[in-house]
Amino acid sequence: MTDPFLIAGTPISARLIVGTARYPNQQVMLDCLEASGAELVTASIRRISLEGYAESLVDLLGGRYRLLPNTAGCATVRDAVLTAELAREALETNWIKLELIGDRELLYPDVEQLVRAADELVRKGFTVLPYCNEDPVTCQKLADVGCAAVMPLGSLIGSGLGITNPAAIELICSRSPVPVVLDAGIGTASDAVLAMELGCDAVMVDTAIAQSHDPRRMAAAMRAAVEAGRLARLAGRIPKRRFAEASSPQLGLVGS
Amino acid sequence: MLIKINGLEEEVAVASLSELLTARGIDPAARFLAVAVNGTVIRRSEWGSKSLGPGDDIEIVKPFSGG
């Protein structure tokens, strides 16, 4: 059964996108990426330490994954655009996970600046995947300025609260002209299943894997969850009913 | 001259961007590096010819883990 997942016309082999941060150590991260089956993995762009050695993430990943750099932590259009341009130079990719943070404690997107930055980056030739509110109007605006996908939040980054507004996510999925990637808030596998059942094209997970008790197992669980949710979505759930409907035949009942 | 490197002001005596990187122990041939001067990314091929002046604001970055 073929079920291609494309972003900006590029086939992506897995509907689970994973982060590379917050793992107990590098080996666990590498094992988790492997277990997750992900092709697309995220990275940040940061100032180098001017003293001493620092890990080289790209060398560590050894060309096995497609890196999606982010603009995590940026709070202004200028910083986000410059970070994207630096990422393009460093990683030779025009793909960018655009994050524009409006509140340091909540890490909630600054929608007004996000749309402006997305517009500017699209004009500069970037393939933009914006982390955004679970708001159909914001998602529409981001698609209108040419974003390749939208990445609405399930709940606050790193919160593990799951999808706090499933009706909004479902609405976004039903109307979005571009792929919808559920980003942020996933706590465990059932959250990822729900995201896919609601119609998301993919799910992005970092903390829920990296900070779990057994990250390797959770990576495998997330992979299975995304696959299960996608299959269920394609299969179509039965309607919810208010009364029972017997599954065993009603004819030939003993004693009738 | 006084310039700013990754947010910190420093006194340096270099003429070009590649001289600055070398002086700071950063191999200009190292992969996955990116540099901006005064908010503009300088392509690697231009590092040798990019001259620096007093007050320049330089960002030197590379990929790290991220979510």
PDB file of C-alpha atoms in Angstrom:
ATOM      1  CA  MET A   1       0.000   0.000   0.000  1.00  0.00           C
ATOM      2  CA  THR A   2       1.518   3.280  -1.043  1.00  0.00           C
ATOM      3  CA  ASP A   3       0.833   6.323   1.071  1.00  0.00           C
ATOM      4  CA  PRO A   4       3.315   8.970   0.015  1.00  0.00           C
ATOM      5  CA  PHE A   5       4.025  11.927   2.265  1.00  0.00           C
ATOM      6  CA  LEU A   6       5.353  14.952   0.445  1.00  0.00           C
ATOM      7  CA  ILE A   7       6.559  18.334   1.627  1.00  0.00           C
ATOM      8  CA  ALA A   8       7.109  20.870  -1.143  1.00  0.00           C
ATOM      9  CA  GLY A   9       7.036  18.003  -3.633  1.00  0.00           C
ATOM     10  CA  THR A  10       9.763  16.088  -1.812  1.00  0.00           C
ATOM     11  CA  PRO A  11       8.801  12.577  -0.669  1.00  0.00           C
ATOM     12  CA  ILE A  12       9.546  12.003   3.004  1.00  0.00           C
ATOM     13  CA  SER A  13       9.791   8.336   3.937  1.00  0.00           C
ATOM     14  CA  ALA A  14       8.386   8.625   7.472  1.00  0.00           C
ATOM     15  CA  ARG A  15       5.528  10.582   8.998  1.00  0.00           C
ATOM     16  CA  LEU A  16       7.332  10.832  12.313  1.00  0.00           C
ATOM     17  CA  ILE A  17       9.756  13.746  12.570  1.00  0.00           C
ATOM     18  CA  VAL A  18      12.059  13.695  15.559  1.00  0.00           C
ATOM     19  CA  GLY A  19      14.238  16.153  17.409  1.00  0.00           C
ATOM     20  CA  THR A  20      17.845  15.655  18.436  1.00  0.00           C
ATOM     21  CA  ALA A  21      17.783  17.451  21.794  1.00  0.00           C
ATOM     22  CA  ARG A  22      17.430  16.510  25.452  1.00  0.00           C
ATOM     23  CA  TYR A  23      18.594  12.875  25.175  1.00  0.00           C
ATOM     24  CA  PRO A  24      20.607  11.435  28.076  1.00  0.00           C
ATOM     25  CA  ASN A  25      23.612  11.054  25.752  1.00  0.00           C
ATOM     26  CA  GLN A  26      24.601  10.921  22.090  1.00  0.00           C
ATOM     27  CA  GLN A  27      24.394   7.143  21.785  1.00  0.00           C
ATOM     28  CA  VAL A  28      20.826   7.095  23.082  1.00  0.00           C
ATOM     29  CA  MET A  29      19.962   9.820  20.592  1.00  0.00           C
ATOM     30  CA  LEU A  30      21.427   7.844  17.692  1.00  0.00           C
ATOM     31  CA  ASP A  31      19.626   4.670  18.807  1.00  0.00           C
ATOM     32  CA  CYS A  32      16.354   6.589  19.105  1.00  0.00           C
ATOM     33  CA  LEU A  33      16.636   8.147  15.668  1.00  0.00           C
ATOM     34  CA  GLU A  34      17.218   4.671  14.280  1.00  0.00           C
ATOM     35  CA  ALA A  35      14.285   3.175  16.214  1.00  0.00           C
ATOM     36  CA  SER A  36      11.973   6.015  15.231  1.00  0.00           C
ATOM     37  CA  GLY A  37      12.388   5.320  11.526  1.00  0.00           C
ATOM     38  CA  ALA A  38      12.471   9.079  10.928  1.00  0.00           C
ATOM     39  CA  GLU A  39      14.029  10.615   7.846  1.00  0.00           C
ATOM     40  CA  LEU A  40      13.560  14.227   8.851  1.00  0.00           C
ATOM     41  CA  VAL A  41      15.284  15.306  12.080  1.00  0.00           C
ATOM     42  CA  THR A  42      15.541  18.775  13.553  1.00  0.00           C
ATOM     43  CA  ALA A  43      18.602  20.755  14.605  1.00  0.00           C
ATOM     44  CA  SER A  44      19.237  24.181  16.067  1.00  0.00           C
ATOM     45  CA  ILE A  45      21.713  26.809  14.932  1.00  0.00           C
ATOM     46  CA  ARG A  46      23.805  28.273  17.730  1.00  0.00           C
ATOM     47  CA  ARG A  47      26.905  30.346  18.260  1.00  0.00           C
ATOM     48  CA  ILE A  48      30.015  28.196  18.402  1.00  0.00           C
ATOM     49  CA  SER A  49      31.933  28.080  21.595  1.00  0.00           C
ATOM     50  CA  LEU A  50      35.088  30.070  21.097  1.00  0.00           C
ATOM     51  CA  GLU A  51      36.849  27.892  23.629  1.00  0.00           C
ATOM     52  CA  GLY A  52      37.374  24.214  23.136  1.00  0.00           C
ATOM     53  CA  TYR A  53      35.692  21.347  21.374  1.00  0.00           C
ATOM     54  CA  ALA A  54      32.003  21.010  20.867  1.00  0.00           C
ATOM     55  CA  GLU A  55      30.121  18.051  19.441  1.00  0.00           C
ATOM     56  CA  SER A  56      29.471  18.084  15.731  1.00  0.00           C
ATOM     57  CA  LEU A  57      25.871  17.028  15.340  1.00  0.00           C
ATOM     58  CA  VAL A  58      26.099  16.681  11.590  1.00  0.00           C
ATOM     59  CA  ASP A  59      29.142  14.408  11.699  1.00  0.00           C
ATOM     60  CA  LEU A  60      27.424  12.345  14.367  1.00  0.00           C
ATOM     61  CA  LEU A  61      24.372  11.792  12.175  1.00  0.00           C
ATOM     62  CA  GLY A  62      26.595  10.709   9.321  1.00  0.00           C
ATOM     63  CA  GLY A  63      24.390  11.748   6.429  1.00  0.00           C
ATOM     64  CA  ARG A  64      21.670   9.231   7.295  1.00  0.00           C
ATOM     65  CA  TYR A  65      18.986  11.827   7.902  1.00  0.00           C
ATOM     66  CA  ARG A  66      17.581  14.930   6.264  1.00  0.00           C
ATOM     67  CA  LEU A  67      18.295  17.771   8.663  1.00  0.00           C
ATOM     68  CA  LEU A  68      15.610  20.339   9.311  1.00  0.00           C
ATOM     69  CA  PRO A  69      17.205  23.340  11.046  1.00  0.00           C
ATOM     70  CA  ASN A  70      15.028  25.465  13.293  1.00  0.00           C
ATOM     71  CA  THR A  71      14.963  29.046  14.489  1.00  0.00           C
ATOM     72  CA  ALA A  72      14.143  27.995  18.064  1.00  0.00           C
ATOM     73  CA  GLY A  73      14.332  30.781  20.589  1.00  0.00           C
ATOM     74  CA  CYS A  74      14.149  33.626  18.077  1.00  0.00           C
ATOM     75  CA  ALA A  75      11.863  36.429  19.226  1.00  0.00           C
ATOM     76  CA  THR A  76      12.143  38.881  16.326  1.00  0.00           C
ATOM     77  CA  VAL A  77      11.667  38.634  12.573  1.00  0.00           C
ATOM     78  CA  ARG A  78      15.231  39.860  12.100  1.00  0.00           C
ATOM     79  CA  ASP A  79      16.782  37.155  14.298  1.00  0.00           C
ATOM     80  CA  ALA A  80      14.619  34.405  12.800  1.00  0.00           C
ATOM     81  CA  VAL A  81      15.457  35.413   9.217  1.00  0.00           C
ATOM     82  CA  LEU A  82      19.177  35.709   9.992  1.00  0.00           C
ATOM     83  CA  THR A  83      19.168  32.332  11.770  1.00  0.00           C
ATOM     84  CA  ALA A  84      17.448  30.767   8.744  1.00  0.00           C
ATOM     85  CA  GLU A  85      20.026  32.297   6.424  1.00  0.00           C
ATOM     86  CA  LEU A  86      22.871  31.040   8.619  1.00  0.00           C
ATOM     87  CA  ALA A  87      21.262  27.585   8.676  1.00  0.00           C
ATOM     88  CA  ARG A  88      21.063  27.585   4.887  1.00  0.00           C
ATOM     89  CA  GLU A  89      24.747  28.460   4.661  1.00  0.00           C
ATOM     90  CA  ALA A  90      25.845  25.948   7.319  1.00  0.00           C
ATOM     91  CA  LEU A  91      23.733  23.007   6.207  1.00  0.00           C
ATOM     92  CA  GLU A  92      23.176  23.738   2.531  1.00  0.00           C
ATOM     93  CA  THR A  93      19.434  23.335   2.863  1.00  0.00           C
ATOM     94  CA  ASN A  94      16.717  25.866   2.205  1.00  0.00           C
ATOM     95  CA  TRP A  95      14.316  24.029   4.509  1.00  0.00           C
ATOM     96  CA  ILE A  96      13.625  25.807   7.771  1.00  0.00           C
ATOM     97  CA  LYS A  97      11.413  25.030  10.756  1.00  0.00           C
ATOM     98  CA  LEU A  98      10.423  28.568  11.571  1.00  0.00           C
ATOM     99  CA  GLU A  99       9.850  29.337  15.239  1.00  0.00           C
ATOM    100  CA  LEU A 100       9.115  32.846  16.403  1.00  0.00           C
ATOM    101  CA  ILE A 101       8.558  32.934  20.111  1.00  0.00           C
ATOM    102  CA  GLY A 102       6.301  35.513  21.701  1.00  0.00           C
ATOM    103  CA  ASP A 103       6.638  34.495  25.334  1.00  0.00           C
ATOM    104  CA  ARG A 104       9.764  33.086  26.969  1.00  0.00           C
ATOM    105  CA  GLU A 105       7.850  31.088  29.577  1.00  0.00           C
ATOM    106  CA  LEU A 106       5.142  29.653  27.365  1.00  0.00           C
ATOM    107  CA  LEU A 107       7.215  29.439  24.160  1.00  0.00           C
ATOM    108  CA  TYR A 108       3.993  30.384  22.405  1.00  0.00           C
ATOM    109  CA  PRO A 109       4.312  31.620  18.822  1.00  0.00           C
ATOM    110  CA  ASP A 110       4.131  35.334  18.059  1.00  0.00           C
ATOM    111  CA  VAL A 111       1.641  35.017  15.235  1.00  0.00           C
ATOM    112  CA  GLU A 112       1.968  38.503  13.793  1.00  0.00           C
ATOM    113  CA  GLN A 113       5.751  38.284  13.507  1.00  0.00           C
ATOM    114  CA  LEU A 114       5.575  34.633  12.422  1.00  0.00           C
ATOM    115  CA  VAL A 115       3.520  35.414   9.337  1.00  0.00           C
ATOM    116  CA  ARG A 116       5.832  38.311   8.428  1.00  0.00           C
ATOM    117  CA  ALA A 117       8.960  36.185   8.835  1.00  0.00           C
ATOM    118  CA  ALA A 118       7.401  33.317   6.863  1.00  0.00           C
ATOM    119  CA  ASP A 119       6.500  35.702   4.050  1.00  0.00           C
ATOM    120  CA  GLU A 120      10.036  37.109   3.956  1.00  0.00           C
ATOM    121  CA  LEU A 121      11.686  33.682   4.006  1.00  0.00           C
ATOM    122  CA  VAL A 122       9.432  32.297   1.272  1.00  0.00           C
ATOM    123  CA  ARG A 123      10.378  35.297  -0.869  1.00  0.00           C
ATOM    124  CA  LYS A 124      14.047  34.509  -0.197  1.00  0.00           C
ATOM    125  CA  GLY A 125      13.543  30.994  -1.549  1.00  0.00           C
ATOM    126  CA  PHE A 126      13.156  29.035   1.672  1.00  0.00           C
ATOM    127  CA  THR A 127      10.902  26.025   2.175  1.00  0.00           C
ATOM    128  CA  VAL A 128       9.215  27.176   5.357  1.00  0.00           C
ATOM    129  CA  LEU A 129       7.630  24.915   7.980  1.00  0.00           C
ATOM    130  CA  PRO A 130       6.292  27.212  10.701  1.00  0.00           C
ATOM    131  CA  TYR A 131       5.579  26.182  14.286  1.00  0.00           C
ATOM    132  CA  CYS A 132       2.256  27.925  14.929  1.00  0.00           C
ATOM    133  CA  ASN A 133      -0.870  28.212  17.009  1.00  0.00           C
ATOM    134  CA  GLU A 134      -3.610  25.624  16.629  1.00  0.00           C
ATOM    135  CA  ASP A 135      -5.678  28.278  14.909  1.00  0.00           C
ATOM    136  CA  PRO A 136      -7.190  27.684  11.451  1.00  0.00           C
ATOM    137  CA  VAL A 137      -6.911  31.367  10.492  1.00  0.00           C
ATOM    138  CA  THR A 138      -3.203  31.558  11.352  1.00  0.00           C
ATOM    139  CA  CYS A 139      -2.585  28.309   9.485  1.00  0.00           C
ATOM    140  CA  GLN A 140      -4.436  29.665   6.455  1.00  0.00           C
ATOM    141  CA  LYS A 141      -2.388  32.882   6.507  1.00  0.00           C
ATOM    142  CA  LEU A 142       0.834  30.865   6.661  1.00  0.00           C
ATOM    143  CA  ALA A 143      -0.271  28.735   3.727  1.00  0.00           C
ATOM    144  CA  ASP A 144      -1.297  31.871   1.838  1.00  0.00           C
ATOM    145  CA  VAL A 145       2.189  33.381   2.107  1.00  0.00           C
ATOM    146  CA  GLY A 146       3.622  30.167   0.678  1.00  0.00           C
ATOM    147  CA  CYS A 147       4.629  27.957   3.607  1.00  0.00           C
ATOM    148  CA  ALA A 148       5.264  24.350   2.569  1.00  0.00           C
ATOM    149  CA  ALA A 149       3.489  22.956   5.636  1.00  0.00           C
ATOM    150  CA  VAL A 150       2.049  24.173   8.912  1.00  0.00           C
ATOM    151  CA  MET A 151       3.081  22.862  12.326  1.00  0.00           C
ATOM    152  CA  PRO A 152       0.328  23.674  14.825  1.00  0.00           C
ATOM    153  CA  LEU A 153       1.060  22.990  18.473  1.00  0.00           C
ATOM    154  CA  GLY A 154      -0.768  20.224  20.325  1.00  0.00           C
ATOM    155  CA  SER A 155       0.064  22.006  23.566  1.00  0.00           C
ATOM    156  CA  LEU A 156       3.010  23.922  25.006  1.00  0.00           C
ATOM    157  CA  ILE A 157       6.502  22.841  23.920  1.00  0.00           C
ATOM    158  CA  GLY A 158       7.863  20.164  26.221  1.00  0.00           C
ATOM    159  CA  SER A 159       4.674  20.090  28.323  1.00  0.00           C
ATOM    160  CA  GLY A 160       3.576  16.558  27.451  1.00  0.00           C
ATOM    161  CA  LEU A 161      -0.033  17.713  27.755  1.00  0.00           C
ATOM    162  CA  GLY A 162      -0.944  16.089  24.450  1.00  0.00           C
ATOM    163  CA  ILE A 163      -3.506  17.656  22.123  1.00  0.00           C
ATOM    164  CA  THR A 164      -5.494  20.082  24.245  1.00  0.00           C
ATOM    165  CA  ASN A 165      -7.758  21.218  21.414  1.00  0.00           C
ATOM    166  CA  PRO A 166      -8.379  18.236  19.142  1.00  0.00           C
ATOM    167  CA  ALA A 167     -11.375  19.888  17.467  1.00  0.00           C
ATOM    168  CA  ALA A 168      -9.157  22.764  16.309  1.00  0.00           C
ATOM    169  CA  ILE A 169      -6.498  20.395  15.002  1.00  0.00           C
ATOM    170  CA  GLU A 170      -9.146  18.420  13.120  1.00  0.00           C
ATOM    171  CA  LEU A 171     -10.521  21.628  11.644  1.00  0.00           C
ATOM    172  CA  ILE A 172      -7.057  22.748  10.525  1.00  0.00           C
ATOM    173  CA  CYS A 173      -6.430  19.362   8.911  1.00  0.00           C
ATOM    174  CA  SER A 174      -9.751  19.449   7.049  1.00  0.00           C
ATOM    175  CA  ARG A 175      -9.085  22.906   5.568  1.00  0.00           C
ATOM    176  CA  SER A 176      -5.318  23.146   5.126  1.00  0.00           C
ATOM    177  CA  PRO A 177      -4.039  23.302   1.548  1.00  0.00           C
ATOM    178  CA  VAL A 178      -0.584  22.228   2.795  1.00  0.00           C
ATOM    179  CA  PRO A 179       0.527  19.294   4.967  1.00  0.00           C
ATOM    180  CA  VAL A 180      -0.203  19.597   8.689  1.00  0.00           C
ATOM    181  CA  VAL A 181       2.502  18.422  11.101  1.00  0.00           C
ATOM    182  CA  LEU A 182       1.431  18.263  14.731  1.00  0.00           C
ATOM    183  CA  ASP A 183       4.246  19.881  16.664  1.00  0.00           C
ATOM    184  CA  ALA A 184       4.799  20.254  20.385  1.00  0.00           C
ATOM    185  CA  GLY A 185       3.055  18.836  23.425  1.00  0.00           C
ATOM    186  CA  ILE A 186       3.094  15.130  22.561  1.00  0.00           C
ATOM    187  CA  GLY A 187       3.452  13.219  25.831  1.00  0.00           C
ATOM    188  CA  THR A 188       3.078   9.592  24.876  1.00  0.00           C
ATOM    189  CA  ALA A 189       2.199   7.308  21.988  1.00  0.00           C
ATOM    190  CA  SER A 190      -1.585   7.739  22.226  1.00  0.00           C
ATOM    191  CA  ASP A 191      -1.173  11.484  21.602  1.00  0.00           C
ATOM    192  CA  ALA A 192       0.610  10.709  18.338  1.00  0.00           C
ATOM    193  CA  VAL A 193      -2.104   8.233  17.352  1.00  0.00           C
ATOM    194  CA  LEU A 194      -4.760  10.869  18.005  1.00  0.00           C
ATOM    195  CA  ALA A 195      -2.907  13.460  15.935  1.00  0.00           C
ATOM    196  CA  MET A 196      -2.820  11.138  12.955  1.00  0.00           C
ATOM    197  CA  GLU A 197      -6.452  10.045  13.441  1.00  0.00           C
ATOM    198  CA  LEU A 198      -7.494  13.698  13.446  1.00  0.00           C
ATOM    199  CA  GLY A 199      -5.975  13.996   9.987  1.00  0.00           C
ATOM    200  CA  CYS A 200      -2.453  15.289  10.577  1.00  0.00           C
ATOM    201  CA  ASP A 201      -0.008  14.321   7.854  1.00  0.00           C
ATOM    202  CA  ALA A 202       2.862  13.869  10.291  1.00  0.00           C
ATOM    203  CA  VAL A 203       3.901  14.310  13.915  1.00  0.00           C
ATOM    204  CA  MET A 204       6.980  15.968  15.367  1.00  0.00           C
ATOM    205  CA  VAL A 205       8.308  14.580  18.660  1.00  0.00           C
ATOM    206  CA  ASP A 206      11.373  15.385  20.720  1.00  0.00           C
ATOM    207  CA  THR A 207      10.973  15.634  24.492  1.00  0.00           C
ATOM    208  CA  ALA A 208       8.423  12.803  24.786  1.00  0.00           C
ATOM    209  CA  ILE A 209      11.050  10.408  23.449  1.00  0.00           C
ATOM    210  CA  ALA A 210      14.251  11.958  24.796  1.00  0.00           C
ATOM    211  CA  GLN A 211      13.035  12.484  28.350  1.00  0.00           C
ATOM    212  CA  SER A 212      11.072   9.240  28.749  1.00  0.00           C
ATOM    213  CA  HIS A 213      12.301   6.566  31.128  1.00  0.00           C
ATOM    214  CA  ASP A 214      13.401   4.378  28.214  1.00  0.00           C
ATOM    215  CA  PRO A 215      13.909   6.606  25.162  1.00  0.00           C
ATOM    216  CA  ARG A 216      14.695   3.744  22.773  1.00  0.00           C
ATOM    217  CA  ARG A 217      11.392   2.038  23.595  1.00  0.00           C
ATOM    218  CA  MET A 218       9.478   5.295  23.339  1.00  0.00           C
ATOM    219  CA  ALA A 219      11.018   6.012  19.938  1.00  0.00           C
ATOM    220  CA  ALA A 220       9.758   2.623  18.746  1.00  0.00           C
ATOM    221  CA  ALA A 221       6.369   3.302  20.354  1.00  0.00           C
ATOM    222  CA  MET A 222       6.063   6.652  18.555  1.00  0.00           C
ATOM    223  CA  ARG A 223       6.920   5.049  15.250  1.00  0.00           C
ATOM    224  CA  ALA A 224       4.228   2.408  15.760  1.00  0.00           C
ATOM    225  CA  ALA A 225       1.775   5.060  16.978  1.00  0.00           C
ATOM    226  CA  VAL A 226       2.178   7.266  13.920  1.00  0.00           C
ATOM    227  CA  GLU A 227       1.779   4.263  11.642  1.00  0.00           C
ATOM    228  CA  ALA A 228      -1.275   3.018  13.560  1.00  0.00           C
ATOM    229  CA  GLY A 229      -2.884   6.456  13.592  1.00  0.00           C
ATOM    230  CA  ARG A 230      -2.314   6.925   9.889  1.00  0.00           C
ATOM    231  CA  LEU A 231      -3.770   3.501   9.049  1.00  0.00           C
ATOM    232  CA  ALA A 232      -6.801   4.195  11.241  1.00  0.00           C
ATOM    233  CA  ARG A 233      -7.306   7.571   9.595  1.00  0.00           C
ATOM    234  CA  LEU A 234      -7.206   6.010   6.121  1.00  0.00           C
ATOM    235  CA  ALA A 235      -9.471   3.160   7.220  1.00  0.00           C
ATOM    236  CA  GLY A 236     -12.021   5.553   8.701  1.00  0.00           C
ATOM    237  CA  ARG A 237     -13.467   5.222  12.181  1.00  0.00           C
ATOM    238  CA  ILE A 238     -17.025   4.033  12.718  1.00  0.00           C
ATOM    239  CA  PRO A 239     -19.541   6.660  13.784  1.00  0.00           C
ATOM    240  CA  LYS A 240     -20.049   7.120  17.509  1.00  0.00           C
ATOM    241  CA  ARG A 241     -23.472   5.867  18.692  1.00  0.00           C
ATOM    242  CA  ARG A 242     -25.462   6.601  21.806  1.00  0.00           C
ATOM    243  CA  PHE A 243     -26.714   3.006  22.198  1.00  0.00           C
ATOM    244  CA  ALA A 244     -25.260  -0.458  21.875  1.00  0.00           C
ATOM    245  CA  GLU A 245     -25.195  -2.302  18.579  1.00  0.00           C
ATOM    246  CA  ALA A 246     -24.673  -6.041  19.001  1.00  0.00           C
ATOM    247  CA  SER A 247     -21.762  -7.512  17.134  1.00  0.00           C
ATOM    248  CA  SER A 248     -22.814 -11.182  17.417  1.00  0.00           C
ATOM    249  CA  PRO A 249     -25.693 -12.452  15.186  1.00  0.00           C
ATOM    250  CA  GLN A 250     -29.189 -11.931  16.637  1.00  0.00           C
ATOM    251  CA  LEU A 251     -30.638 -15.023  14.936  1.00  0.00           C
ATOM    252  CA  GLY A 252     -30.250 -18.506  16.425  1.00  0.00           C
ATOM    253  CA  LEU A 253     -29.835 -17.302  19.945  1.00  0.00           C
ATOM    254  CA  VAL A 254     -29.982 -20.292  22.373  1.00  0.00           C
ATOM    255  CA  GLY A 255     -33.275 -20.469  24.294  1.00  0.00           C
ATOM    256  CA  SER A 256     -35.205 -18.129  21.945  1.00  0.00           C
TER     257      SER A 256
ATOM    258  CA  MET B   1      40.218  47.469  16.592  1.00  0.00           C
ATOM    259  CA  LEU B   2      37.233  46.629  18.730  1.00  0.00           C
ATOM    260  CA  ILE B   3      34.705  44.229  17.202  1.00  0.00           C
ATOM    261  CA  LYS B   4      31.929  42.043  18.571  1.00  0.00           C
ATOM    262  CA  ILE B   5      32.225  38.264  18.199  1.00  0.00           C
ATOM    263  CA  ASN B   6      29.186  36.213  19.166  1.00  0.00           C
ATOM    264  CA  GLY B   7      27.939  38.978  21.397  1.00  0.00           C
ATOM    265  CA  LEU B   8      31.235  39.728  23.156  1.00  0.00           C
ATOM    266  CA  GLU B   9      33.362  42.781  22.421  1.00  0.00           C
ATOM    267  CA  GLU B  10      36.976  41.965  21.664  1.00  0.00           C
ATOM    268  CA  GLU B  11      40.127  43.761  20.590  1.00  0.00           C
ATOM    269  CA  VAL B  12      41.546  42.092  17.490  1.00  0.00           C
ATOM    270  CA  ALA B  13      44.254  42.829  14.927  1.00  0.00           C
ATOM    271  CA  VAL B  14      43.068  41.124  11.756  1.00  0.00           C
ATOM    272  CA  ALA B  15      42.242  42.383   8.297  1.00  0.00           C
ATOM    273  CA  SER B  16      39.845  39.766   6.955  1.00  0.00           C
ATOM    274  CA  LEU B  17      37.188  37.394   8.165  1.00  0.00           C
ATOM    275  CA  SER B  18      39.259  34.288   7.419  1.00  0.00           C
ATOM    276  CA  GLU B  19      42.185  35.816   9.348  1.00  0.00           C
ATOM    277  CA  LEU B  20      39.867  36.317  12.304  1.00  0.00           C
ATOM    278  CA  LEU B  21      38.675  32.689  12.199  1.00  0.00           C
ATOM    279  CA  THR B  22      42.230  31.381  12.001  1.00  0.00           C
ATOM    280  CA  ALA B  23      43.347  33.666  14.835  1.00  0.00           C
ATOM    281  CA  ARG B  24      40.529  32.282  16.978  1.00  0.00           C
ATOM    282  CA  GLY B  25      41.540  28.684  16.295  1.00  0.00           C
ATOM    283  CA  ILE B  26      38.626  28.022  13.961  1.00  0.00           C
ATOM    284  CA  ASP B  27      39.587  26.174  10.805  1.00  0.00           C
ATOM    285  CA  PRO B  28      38.033  28.194   7.957  1.00  0.00           C
ATOM    286  CA  ALA B  29      37.805  24.951   5.996  1.00  0.00           C
ATOM    287  CA  ALA B  30      35.728  23.247   8.681  1.00  0.00           C
ATOM    288  CA  ARG B  31      32.345  22.155   7.345  1.00  0.00           C
ATOM    289  CA  PHE B  32      28.949  23.266   8.631  1.00  0.00           C
ATOM    290  CA  LEU B  33      30.113  26.674   9.807  1.00  0.00           C
ATOM    291  CA  ALA B  34      28.274  29.846   8.912  1.00  0.00           C
ATOM    292  CA  VAL B  35      29.223  33.449   9.539  1.00  0.00           C
ATOM    293  CA  ALA B  36      27.320  36.721   9.446  1.00  0.00           C
ATOM    294  CA  VAL B  37      28.777  40.215   9.636  1.00  0.00           C
ATOM    295  CA  ASN B  38      26.447  43.007  10.694  1.00  0.00           C
ATOM    296  CA  GLY B  39      23.396  40.853  10.047  1.00  0.00           C
ATOM    297  CA  THR B  40      24.429  39.653   6.595  1.00  0.00           C
ATOM    298  CA  VAL B  41      25.562  36.101   5.923  1.00  0.00           C
ATOM    299  CA  ILE B  42      28.984  36.004   4.285  1.00  0.00           C
ATOM    300  CA  ARG B  43      29.351  33.083   1.919  1.00  0.00           C
ATOM    301  CA  ARG B  44      32.318  30.840   2.601  1.00  0.00           C
ATOM    302  CA  SER B  45      33.896  31.772  -0.734  1.00  0.00           C
ATOM    303  CA  GLU B  46      34.010  35.398   0.432  1.00  0.00           C
ATOM    304  CA  TRP B  47      35.602  34.853   3.844  1.00  0.00           C
ATOM    305  CA  GLY B  48      39.100  35.595   2.497  1.00  0.00           C
ATOM    306  CA  SER B  49      38.127  38.830   0.820  1.00  0.00           C
ATOM    307  CA  LYS B  50      35.730  40.097   3.494  1.00  0.00           C
ATOM    308  CA  SER B  51      37.523  42.914   5.319  1.00  0.00           C
ATOM    309  CA  LEU B  52      36.560  43.801   8.866  1.00  0.00           C
ATOM    310  CA  GLY B  53      36.285  47.211  10.451  1.00  0.00           C
ATOM    311  CA  PRO B  54      35.906  48.649  13.944  1.00  0.00           C
ATOM    312  CA  GLY B  55      32.513  47.978  15.491  1.00  0.00           C
ATOM    313  CA  ASP B  56      31.670  45.054  13.207  1.00  0.00           C
ATOM    314  CA  ASP B  57      29.233  42.585  14.731  1.00  0.00           C
ATOM    315  CA  ILE B  58      30.159  39.004  13.858  1.00  0.00           C
ATOM    316  CA  GLU B  59      28.137  35.843  14.395  1.00  0.00           C
ATOM    317  CA  ILE B  60      29.839  32.454  13.996  1.00  0.00           C
ATOM    318  CA  VAL B  61      27.429  29.517  14.221  1.00  0.00           C
ATOM    319  CA  LYS B  62      27.062  25.803  13.595  1.00  0.00           C
ATOM    320  CA  PRO B  63      24.313  23.202  13.969  1.00  0.00           C
ATOM    321  CA  PHE B  64      23.559  21.802  17.416  1.00  0.00           C
ATOM    322  CA  SER B  65      20.923  19.456  18.715  1.00  0.00           C
ATOM    323  CA  GLY B  66      17.433  20.896  18.576  1.00  0.00           C
ATOM    324  CA  GLY B  67      13.746  20.141  18.642  1.00  0.00           C
TER     325      GLY B  67
END
